[in-house]
Coordinates of C-alpha atoms in Angstrom, one line a residue:
M143 CA -22.0 -0.6 23.7
K144 CA -20.2 -0.7 27.0
I145 CA -18.2 2.3 28.1
Y146 CA -15.4 0.1 29.4
T147 CA -13.2 -2.2 27.4
K148 CA -10.6 -3.3 30.0
F149 CA -8.0 -3.0 27.2
G150 CA -6.3 -0.1 29.2
D151 CA -6.2 -1.9 32.5
S152 CA -2.5 -2.7 32.0
G153 CA -1.5 1.0 31.5
D154 CA -1.7 1.3 27.8
T155 CA -4.2 2.7 25.3
A156 CA -4.7 2.7 21.5
L157 CA -4.4 5.4 18.9
Y158 CA -6.7 5.5 15.9
G159 CA -5.8 2.4 13.8
G160 CA -4.8 0.3 16.8
T161 CA -1.3 1.3 17.7
R162 CA -0.8 0.8 21.4
L163 CA 1.1 3.2 23.6
G164 CA 1.7 3.6 27.3
K165 CA -0.7 6.0 29.0
D166 CA 2.4 8.0 30.2
E167 CA 3.7 8.5 26.6
P168 CA 4.1 12.1 25.4
R169 CA 1.4 11.7 22.7
I170 CA -1.1 10.4 25.2
E171 CA -0.2 13.2 27.7
A172 CA -0.8 15.7 24.9
I173 CA -4.2 14.2 24.0
G174 CA -5.2 14.1 27.6
T175 CA -4.2 17.7 28.3
V176 CA -6.2 18.8 25.3
D177 CA -9.2 16.9 26.7
E178 CA -8.7 18.5 30.1
L179 CA -8.7 21.9 28.4
N180 CA -11.9 21.0 26.6
A181 CA -13.5 20.2 29.9
Y182 CA -12.5 23.5 31.4
I183 CA -14.0 25.4 28.4
G184 CA -17.2 23.4 28.8
Y185 CA -17.4 24.3 32.4
A186 CA -16.7 28.0 31.6
Q187 CA -19.4 27.9 29.0
T188 CA -22.0 26.9 31.7
L189 CA -21.1 30.1 33.5
V190 CA -21.3 32.5 30.5
E191 CA -24.7 34.1 29.7
D192 CA -23.7 35.9 26.5
V193 CA -24.8 33.9 23.5
D194 CA -22.0 35.2 21.3
L195 CA -19.3 34.1 23.8
S196 CA -21.0 30.7 24.4
E197 CA -21.0 30.1 20.6
I198 CA -17.3 30.9 20.4
M199 CA -16.7 28.4 23.2
A200 CA -18.7 25.7 21.5
R201 CA -16.6 26.2 18.3
I202 CA -13.5 25.9 20.4
Q203 CA -14.7 22.7 22.0
N204 CA -15.4 21.1 18.6
H205 CA -12.0 22.3 17.4
L206 CA -10.3 20.7 20.4
F207 CA -12.0 17.4 19.6
D208 CA -10.5 17.8 16.1
V209 CA -7.1 18.5 17.7
G210 CA -7.4 15.3 19.7
A211 CA -8.3 13.3 16.6
D212 CA -5.3 14.7 14.8
L213 CA -3.0 13.8 17.7
A214 CA -4.5 10.3 18.0
T215 CA -4.1 9.5 14.3
P216 CA -0.5 8.4 13.3
A217 CA 0.9 10.1 10.3
T218 CA 1.4 6.7 8.7
H219 CA -2.3 5.8 8.9
T220 CA -4.1 5.6 5.5
K221 CA -6.7 8.1 6.7
A222 CA -4.3 10.5 8.4
A223 CA -5.0 13.3 6.0
E224 CA -8.7 13.2 7.0
F225 CA -7.9 14.0 10.6
R226 CA -5.4 16.9 10.1
I227 CA -6.8 20.2 11.4
P228 CA -6.7 23.0 8.8
A229 CA -5.4 26.6 9.3
D230 CA -8.8 28.2 8.9
F231 CA -9.8 27.8 12.6
T232 CA -6.7 29.7 13.7
T233 CA -7.7 32.5 11.3
E234 CA -11.2 32.4 12.8
M235 CA -9.8 32.7 16.3
E236 CA -7.7 35.7 15.2
T237 CA -10.9 37.4 13.9
A238 CA -12.7 36.7 17.2
I239 CA -9.7 38.1 19.2
D240 CA -9.8 41.3 17.1
T241 CA -13.5 41.7 17.4
L242 CA -13.7 41.1 21.1
S243 CA -10.6 43.2 21.8
A244 CA -12.3 46.2 20.1
E245 CA -14.9 46.4 22.9
L246 CA -12.4 46.2 25.7
P247 CA -10.5 49.0 27.4
P248 CA -6.8 48.9 26.5
L249 CA -4.5 47.2 29.0
T250 CA -2.2 49.6 30.9
N251 CA -1.1 47.1 33.5
F252 CA -0.6 43.4 33.9
I253 CA -3.7 41.8 35.2
L254 CA -4.1 38.8 37.6
P255 CA -6.3 35.9 36.7
G256 CA -9.6 36.4 38.4
G257 CA -12.7 38.6 38.1
C258 CA -16.1 36.9 38.1
T259 CA -16.3 33.1 38.2
A260 CA -16.6 32.7 34.5
G261 CA -13.7 35.0 33.9
A262 CA -11.5 33.2 36.4
T263 CA -12.5 29.8 34.9
L264 CA -11.4 31.1 31.4
H265 CA -8.1 32.1 32.9
I266 CA -7.7 28.5 34.2
A267 CA -8.5 27.3 30.7
R268 CA -5.9 29.6 29.3
V269 CA -3.1 28.2 31.5
V270 CA -4.2 24.6 30.7
C271 CA -4.1 25.6 27.0
R272 CA -0.5 26.8 27.5
R273 CA 0.3 23.4 29.2
S274 CA -1.3 21.6 26.3
E275 CA 0.8 23.6 23.9
R276 CA 4.0 22.7 25.9
C277 CA 3.0 19.0 25.8
V278 CA 2.5 19.1 22.0
V279 CA 5.8 21.0 21.5
R280 CA 7.5 18.3 23.6
L281 CA 5.9 15.6 21.5
A282 CA 6.9 17.4 18.2
R283 CA 10.5 17.2 19.2
E284 CA 10.4 13.4 19.0
A285 CA 7.5 12.6 16.6
E286 CA 5.7 14.0 13.6
V287 CA 3.0 16.4 14.7
N288 CA 0.8 18.7 12.5
P289 CA 2.4 22.1 13.1
E290 CA -1.0 23.7 12.8
I291 CA -1.8 22.2 16.2
I292 CA 0.9 24.2 17.9
R293 CA -0.1 27.3 16.1
S294 CA -3.7 26.8 16.9
L295 CA -3.1 26.2 20.7
N296 CA -0.9 29.3 20.8
R297 CA -3.6 31.4 19.3
L298 CA -6.3 29.7 21.5
S299 CA -4.5 30.8 24.7
D300 CA -4.7 34.4 23.4
L301 CA -8.4 34.0 22.6
L302 CA -9.1 32.6 26.1
F303 CA -7.3 35.6 27.6
V304 CA -9.5 37.9 25.6
L305 CA -12.6 35.9 26.4
A306 CA -11.8 36.1 30.2
R307 CA -11.4 39.9 29.9
T308 CA -14.6 40.2 27.9
V309 CA -16.6 38.2 30.4
N310 CA -15.3 40.3 33.2
F311 CA -15.9 43.6 31.3
R312 CA -19.5 42.7 30.3
A313 CA -20.2 41.6 34.0
N314 CA -18.8 45.0 35.1
V315 CA -16.2 43.2 37.2
S316 CA -12.8 44.9 37.6
E317 CA -9.8 42.9 36.5
P318 CA -7.4 42.5 39.4
I319 CA -4.2 44.5 38.7
W320 CA -0.8 43.1 39.5
E321 CA 0.9 45.1 42.2
A322 CA 4.6 44.3 42.2
Q323 CA 5.9 43.4 45.7
S324 CA 9.2 45.0 46.3
D325 CA 11.4 45.7 49.3
T326 CA 11.8 49.3 48.5

């Protein structure tokens, strides 16, 4: 099978089931941003040595593929229900957040994105996750969207923040502290 089809050469693409949309449509923007997020998590995973964290990231990547499939399947499609993400992964992320947070020192200041390369990359993934969430919220204002996607992306950004902190902590790398710049 060839990787290229030439069907998108005119600036449109297909959803599951064949519905064609412009590549600049909000639904396609949301799908693409989730894909971008998945790529950043994949990159971060190559930098992380801890097996438990790598396994969490692999679960996230699979979940994001499910999110993309959910977004790409119109609610009117006969198989739409098969592609809707369930709430259980959000609960799984909450458990991971709580477990990882228990090993971290409490935050007493705002921290800046950074630390070791893996930690900084997870912070990039976190802000791309927030952008993905905004794209999906924008889409939900004009089209039917599974509300679990928004909830899931919101929780995922929290998990990515905790993962970044955990990677830095385990690498014994200090988190950069925000120092307010004032004129006084």
